[in-house]
Coordinates of N, CA and C in Angstrom, one line a residue:
M964 N -183.0 -71.5 13.5 CA -184.0 -70.4 13.1 C -183.7 -69.2 14.1
K965 N -183.2 -69.4 15.3 CA -183.2 -68.1 16.0 C -182.0 -67.4 15.5
R966 N -180.9 -68.1 15.1 CA -179.8 -67.3 14.5 C -180.2 -66.6 13.2
L967 N -181.1 -67.1 12.4 CA -181.5 -66.6 11.2 C -182.3 -65.3 11.6
I968 N -183.2 -65.4 12.5 CA -184.0 -64.2 12.8 C -183.0 -63.2 13.4
F969 N -182.0 -63.5 14.2 CA -181.2 -62.4 14.7 C -180.4 -61.8 13.7
W970 N -180.0 -62.6 12.7 CA -179.2 -61.9 11.7 C -180.0 -61.0 10.6
I971 N -181.2 -61.5 10.5 CA -182.1 -60.6 9.7 C -182.2 -59.2 10.4
G972 N -182.5 -59.3 11.6 CA -182.8 -58.1 12.3 C -181.4 -57.3 12.4
L973 N -180.3 -57.9 12.6 CA -179.1 -57.1 12.8 C -178.8 -56.6 11.4
S974 N -179.0 -57.3 10.3 CA -178.6 -56.8 9.0 C -179.5 -55.6 8.5
I975 N -180.8 -55.7 8.9 CA -181.7 -54.5 8.6 C -181.1 -53.3 9.4
F976 N -180.7 -53.5 10.6 CA -180.2 -52.3 11.4 C -178.9 -51.8 10.8
I977 N -178.0 -52.6 10.3 CA -176.8 -52.2 9.8 C -177.0 -51.5 8.4
G978 N -177.9 -52.2 7.6 CA -178.2 -51.6 6.3 C -178.9 -50.2 6.4
W979 N -179.8 -50.0 7.4 CA -180.2 -48.8 7.7 C -179.3 -47.7 8.1
S980 N -178.4 -48.1 9.0 CA -177.4 -47.2 9.4 C -176.4 -46.9 8.2
I981 N -176.0 -47.8 7.4 CA -175.2 -47.3 6.3 C -175.9 -46.5 5.4
S982 N -177.2 -46.7 5.1 CA -177.9 -45.8 4.1 C -178.0 -44.5 4.8
I983 N -178.1 -44.4 6.1 CA -178.0 -42.9 6.7 C -176.8 -42.3 6.5
L984 N -175.7 -43.1 6.7 CA -174.4 -42.5 6.6 C -174.1 -42.1 5.0
V985 N -174.6 -43.0 4.1 CA -174.3 -42.5 2.7 C -175.1 -41.3 2.3
N986 N -176.2 -41.1 2.8 CA -177.0 -40.1 2.6 C -176.9 -38.9 3.6
Y987 N -175.6 -38.8 4.0 CA -175.3 -37.7 5.1 C -175.6 -36.4 4.7
P988 N -175.3 -35.9 3.5 CA -175.8 -34.5 3.1 C -177.3 -34.2 3.2
V989 N -178.0 -35.2 3.0 CA -179.5 -35.0 3.1 C -179.8 -34.7 4.5
Y990 N -179.3 -35.5 5.4 CA -179.7 -35.3 6.8 C -179.1 -34.1 7.4
V991 N -177.9 -33.5 7.1 CA -177.3 -32.3 7.5 C -178.2 -31.2 7.1
Q992 N -178.8 -31.1 6.0 CA -179.6 -29.9 5.5 C -180.9 -29.9 6.3
Q993 N -181.6 -31.0 6.9 CA -182.8 -31.1 7.6 C -182.6 -31.0 9.0
T994 N -182.6 -29.8 9.5 CA -182.2 -29.6 11.0 C -183.5 -29.4 11.7
N995 N -184.6 -29.0 11.1 CA -185.9 -28.7 11.9 C -186.4 -30.1 12.6
Y996 N -186.9 -29.8 13.8 CA -187.5 -30.8 14.5 C -186.6 -31.8 15.0
T997 N -185.3 -31.6 15.2 CA -184.5 -32.5 15.8 C -183.8 -32.1 17.2
L998 N -183.7 -33.1 18.1 CA -183.1 -32.5 19.2 C -181.7 -32.6 19.4
I999 N -181.0 -33.8 18.6 CA -179.6 -33.9 18.7 C -179.1 -33.6 17.2
N1000 N -179.3 -34.5 16.4 CA -178.7 -34.4 14.9 C -179.6 -35.4 14.2
S1001 N -180.1 -35.0 13.1 CA -181.1 -35.9 12.4 C -180.5 -37.3 12.1
M1002 N -179.2 -37.3 11.8 CA -178.6 -38.5 11.4 C -178.4 -39.4 12.7
V1003 N -178.1 -38.9 13.7 CA -177.9 -39.6 15.1 C -179.3 -40.1 15.5
E1004 N -180.3 -39.2 15.4 CA -181.6 -39.7 15.8 C -182.2 -40.8 14.9
G1005 N -181.9 -40.7 13.5 CA -182.3 -41.8 12.6 C -181.6 -43.2 13.2
I1006 N -180.4 -43.2 13.6 CA -179.7 -44.4 14.0 C -180.4 -44.8 15.4
L1007 N -180.5 -43.9 16.2 CA -181.2 -44.2 17.4 C -182.6 -44.8 17.4
F1008 N -183.3 -44.2 16.3 CA -184.6 -44.7 16.1 C -184.7 -46.2 15.6
M1009 N -183.7 -46.4 14.7 CA -183.5 -47.8 14.2 C -183.0 -48.7 15.3
A1010 N -182.3 -48.5 16.2 CA -181.8 -49.1 17.4 C -183.0 -49.5 18.2
V1011 N -183.9 -48.6 18.5 CA -185.0 -48.8 19.2 C -186.0 -49.8 18.4
M1012 N -186.1 -49.7 17.2 CA -186.9 -50.7 16.3 C -186.2 -52.0 16.4
L1013 N -185.0 -52.1 16.5 CA -184.2 -53.4 16.6 C -184.5 -54.0 17.9
G1014 N -184.7 -53.3 18.9 CA -185.0 -53.8 20.3 C -186.4 -54.3 20.4
I1015 N -187.3 -53.6 19.8 CA -188.8 -53.9 19.7 C -188.7 -55.3 18.9
Y1016 N -188.0 -55.3 17.8 CA -188.0 -56.5 17.0 C -187.6 -57.8 17.8
F1017 N -186.6 -57.6 18.6 CA -186.0 -58.8 19.4 C -187.1 -59.1 20.4
F1018 N -187.7 -58.1 21.1 CA -188.5 -58.3 22.1 C -189.8 -59.1 21.6
I1019 N -190.3 -58.6 20.5 CA -191.6 -59.3 19.8 C -191.1 -60.7 19.5
I1020 N -189.9 -61.0 19.0 CA -189.5 -62.3 18.6 C -189.4 -63.2 19.8
R1021 N -189.0 -62.7 20.9 CA -188.8 -63.4 22.2 C -190.3 -63.6 22.6
T1022 N -191.2 -62.8 22.5 CA -192.5 -63.0 22.9 C -193.2 -64.1 22.1
V1023 N -193.0 -64.1 20.8 CA -193.7 -65.1 19.9 C -193.1 -66.4 20.3
E1024 N -191.8 -66.7 20.8 CA -191.4 -68.0 21.1 C -192.0 -68.4 22.4
K1025 N -192.3 -67.6 23.4 CA -192.9 -67.9 24.6 C -194.4 -67.9 24.6
K1026 N -195.2 -66.9 24.1 CA -196.6 -66.7 24.0 C -197.0 -66.1 22.8
P1027 N -197.4 -66.8 21.7 CA -197.7 -66.3 20.5 C -198.8 -65.4 20.5
N1028 N -199.8 -65.7 21.4 CA -201.2 -64.9 21.5 C -200.7 -63.5 22.0
L1029 N -200.0 -63.4 22.9 CA -199.6 -62.1 23.5 C -198.7 -61.3 22.5
A1030 N -197.9 -62.0 21.6 CA -197.2 -61.2 20.6 C -198.2 -60.6 19.6
S1031 N -199.2 -61.3 19.4 CA -200.4 -60.7 18.5 C -201.0 -59.5 19.0
I1032 N -201.2 -59.6 20.4 CA -201.8 -58.4 20.9 C -200.8 -57.3 21.0
Q1033 N -199.7 -57.5 21.1 CA -198.5 -56.5 21.2 C -198.4 -55.8 19.9
L1034 N -198.5 -56.7 18.8 CA -198.3 -56.1 17.5 C -199.6 -55.2 17.2
L1035 N -200.8 -55.6 17.6 CA -202.0 -55.0 17.3 C -202.0 -53.7 18.1
V1036 N -201.5 -53.6 19.2 CA -201.5 -52.3 20.1 C -200.5 -51.4 19.6
G1037 N -199.2 -52.0 19.2 CA -198.2 -51.1 18.6 C -198.6 -50.6 17.3
G1038 N -199.3 -51.3 16.4 CA -199.7 -50.8 15.1 C -200.8 -49.7 15.3
V1039 N -201.8 -50.0 16.2 CA -202.7 -48.8 16.4 C -202.1 -47.7 17.0
A1040 N -201.2 -47.7 17.9 CA -200.6 -46.7 18.6 C -199.7 -45.8 17.5
S1041 N -199.1 -46.7 16.5 CA -198.3 -46.0 15.5 C -199.1 -45.3 14.5
L1042 N -200.3 -45.8 14.1 CA -201.2 -45.0 13.2 C -201.8 -43.8 14.0
I1043 N -202.2 -43.9 15.3 CA -202.6 -42.6 15.9 C -201.6 -41.5 16.1
L1044 N -200.3 -42.0 16.3 CA -199.3 -41.0 16.4 C -198.9 -40.3 15.1
A1045 N -199.1 -41.1 13.9 CA -198.8 -40.6 12.6 C -200.0 -39.7 12.3
V1046 N -201.2 -39.9 12.6 CA -202.2 -38.8 12.3 C -202.1 -37.7 13.3
V1047 N -201.9 -37.7 14.6 CA -201.7 -36.7 15.3 C -200.6 -35.9 15.1
L1048 N -199.5 -36.5 14.7 CA -198.2 -35.6 14.5 C -198.2 -35.0 13.1
L1049 N -199.0 -35.6 12.2 CA -199.0 -34.9 10.9 C -199.9 -33.8 11.0

């Protein structure tokens, strides 16, 4: 099961990276609000999400209740950031 979870996370990351590379012209045109390059930032963002995915999976294996709290806090923080930044 651990290997399946690992490969699911890794395949999502690889698929996201490939889709960014395939849609390169779209990312080149959108240069506002980027620090480096919108394509590089998209791949870095997905790498951070992959790290969070593996962190949550590891927490689920050790302490499922703590993982639920982490997901709740992360979801609330994401919603607040989405509202504040829009």
